[in-house]
CSV table of C-alpha atoms in Angstrom, one decimal:
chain,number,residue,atom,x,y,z
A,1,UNK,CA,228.4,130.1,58.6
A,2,UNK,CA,226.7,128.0,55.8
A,3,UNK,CA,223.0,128.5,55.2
A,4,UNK,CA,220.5,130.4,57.3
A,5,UNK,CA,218.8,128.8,60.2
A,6,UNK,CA,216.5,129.8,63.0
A,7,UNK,CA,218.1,128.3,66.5
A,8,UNK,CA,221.5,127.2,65.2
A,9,UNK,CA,221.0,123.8,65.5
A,10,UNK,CA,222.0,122.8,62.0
A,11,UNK,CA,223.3,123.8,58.6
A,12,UNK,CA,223.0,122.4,54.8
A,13,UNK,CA,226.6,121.9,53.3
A,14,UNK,CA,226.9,123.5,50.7
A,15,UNK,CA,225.9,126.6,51.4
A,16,UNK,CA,224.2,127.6,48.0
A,17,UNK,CA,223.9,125.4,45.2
A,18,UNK,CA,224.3,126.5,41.0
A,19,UNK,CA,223.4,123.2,39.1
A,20,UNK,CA,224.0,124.0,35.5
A,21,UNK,CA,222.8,121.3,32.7
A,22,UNK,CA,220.4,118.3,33.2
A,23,UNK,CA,222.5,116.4,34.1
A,24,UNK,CA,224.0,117.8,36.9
A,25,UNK,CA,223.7,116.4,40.8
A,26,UNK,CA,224.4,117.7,44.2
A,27,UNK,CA,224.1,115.9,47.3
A,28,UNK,CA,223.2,117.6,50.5
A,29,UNK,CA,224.4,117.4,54.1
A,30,UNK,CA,222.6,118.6,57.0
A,31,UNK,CA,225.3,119.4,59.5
A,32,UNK,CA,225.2,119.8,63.6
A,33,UNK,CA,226.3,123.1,64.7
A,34,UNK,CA,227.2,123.6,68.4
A,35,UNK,CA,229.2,126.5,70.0
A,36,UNK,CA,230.1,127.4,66.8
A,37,UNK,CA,231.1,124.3,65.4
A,38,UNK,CA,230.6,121.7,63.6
A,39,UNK,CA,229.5,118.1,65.8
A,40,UNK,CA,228.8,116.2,63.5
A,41,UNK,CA,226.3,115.1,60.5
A,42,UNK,CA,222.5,114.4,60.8
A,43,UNK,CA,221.6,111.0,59.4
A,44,UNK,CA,218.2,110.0,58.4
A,45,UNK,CA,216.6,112.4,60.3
A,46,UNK,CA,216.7,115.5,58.2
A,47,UNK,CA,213.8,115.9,55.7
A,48,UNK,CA,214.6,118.1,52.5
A,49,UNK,CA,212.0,120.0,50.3
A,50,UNK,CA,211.9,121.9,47.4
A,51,UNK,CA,210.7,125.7,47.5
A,52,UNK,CA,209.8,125.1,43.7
A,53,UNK,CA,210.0,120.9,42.6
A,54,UNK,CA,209.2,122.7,38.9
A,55,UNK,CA,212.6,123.8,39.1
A,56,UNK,CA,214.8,121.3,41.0
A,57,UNK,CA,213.4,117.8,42.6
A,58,UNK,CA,214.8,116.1,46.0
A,59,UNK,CA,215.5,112.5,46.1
A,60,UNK,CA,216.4,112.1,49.6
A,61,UNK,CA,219.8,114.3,50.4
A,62,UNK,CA,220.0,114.4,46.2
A,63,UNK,CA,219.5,117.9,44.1
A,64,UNK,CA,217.9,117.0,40.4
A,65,UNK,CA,217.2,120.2,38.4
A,66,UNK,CA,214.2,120.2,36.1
A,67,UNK,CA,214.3,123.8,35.0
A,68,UNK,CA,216.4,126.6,34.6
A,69,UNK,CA,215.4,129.0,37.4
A,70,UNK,CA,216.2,130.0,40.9
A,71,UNK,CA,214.8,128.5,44.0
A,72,UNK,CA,215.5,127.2,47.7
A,73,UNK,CA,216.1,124.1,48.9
A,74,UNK,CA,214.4,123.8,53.2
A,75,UNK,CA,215.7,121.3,55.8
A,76,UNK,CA,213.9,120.4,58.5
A,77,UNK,CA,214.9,118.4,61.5
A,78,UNK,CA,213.2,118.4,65.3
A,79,UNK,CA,211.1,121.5,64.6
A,80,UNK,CA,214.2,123.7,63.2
A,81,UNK,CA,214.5,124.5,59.6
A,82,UNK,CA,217.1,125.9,57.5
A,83,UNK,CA,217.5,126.8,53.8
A,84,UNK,CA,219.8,127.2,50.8
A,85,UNK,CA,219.6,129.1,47.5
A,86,UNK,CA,219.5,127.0,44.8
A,87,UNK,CA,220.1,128.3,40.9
A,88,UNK,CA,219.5,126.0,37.7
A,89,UNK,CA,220.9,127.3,34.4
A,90,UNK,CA,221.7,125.8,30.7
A,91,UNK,CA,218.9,123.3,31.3
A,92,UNK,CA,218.8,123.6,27.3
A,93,UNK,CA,222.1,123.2,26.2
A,94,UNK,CA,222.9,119.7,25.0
A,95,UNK,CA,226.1,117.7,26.5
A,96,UNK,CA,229.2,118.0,24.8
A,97,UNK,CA,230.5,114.3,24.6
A,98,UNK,CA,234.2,113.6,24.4
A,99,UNK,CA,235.8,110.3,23.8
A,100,UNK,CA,238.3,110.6,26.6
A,101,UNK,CA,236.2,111.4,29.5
A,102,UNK,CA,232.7,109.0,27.9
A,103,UNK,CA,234.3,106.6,25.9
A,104,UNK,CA,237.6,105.8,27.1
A,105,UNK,CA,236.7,104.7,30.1
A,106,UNK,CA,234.2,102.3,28.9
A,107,UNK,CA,236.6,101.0,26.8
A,108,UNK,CA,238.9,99.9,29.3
A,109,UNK,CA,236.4,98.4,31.6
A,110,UNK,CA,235.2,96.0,28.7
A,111,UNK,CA,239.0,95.3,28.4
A,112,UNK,CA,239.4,97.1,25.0
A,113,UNK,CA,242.0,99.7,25.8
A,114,UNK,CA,245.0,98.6,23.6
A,115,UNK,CA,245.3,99.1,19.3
A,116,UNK,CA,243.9,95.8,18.9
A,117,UNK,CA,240.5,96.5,19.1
């Protein structure tokens, strides 16, 4: 079963998390676990912290890394807690831009995909 938790209450989906650039994202979900399955997600409730917010930041159920480094990410919900590994890597390395998967696209929303323009 995903993550590690304490009463078995709940899990974070995914179970581990390798963010690689800075501009990478992962959203979180904090899952209900009963009889060993899944019930259903947690809304609102869930609170998620950073075991280092030098290394990756939490905006809500949102992963941001900051650092390259390797930390854990804690959810906590009605006294229970859970946690996953988190890894950040290549926070250095500059993106490699591409016209068909950054420009293209913004091309044909502004209505400028044909030889014309």
């Amino acid at each position: 079963m995903a993550g590690t938790t304490q009463a078995a209450d709940f899990i974070i989906i995914p179970e581990s998390v390798s963010l690689t650039g800075g501009h990478a994202r992962q959203r979180l979900l904090a899952e209900r676990v009963e009889d060993g399955g899944f019930v259903g997600q947690i809304g609102g409730q869930v609170r998620f912290v950073s075991g280092d917010a030098n290394i990756v930041r939490v905006e809500a159920d949102t992963l941001i890394p900051l650092a390259d480094g390797v930390t854990v990410v804690r959810a906590e919900h009605s006294g229970q807690t859970t946690e996953i590994r988190v890894e950040v890597s290549q926070m250095q390395r500059r993106p490699q831009w591409s016209f068909r998967n950054h420009l293209q696209s913004v091309l044909y929303k502004a209505g400028c995909s044909t030889g014309a323009c």
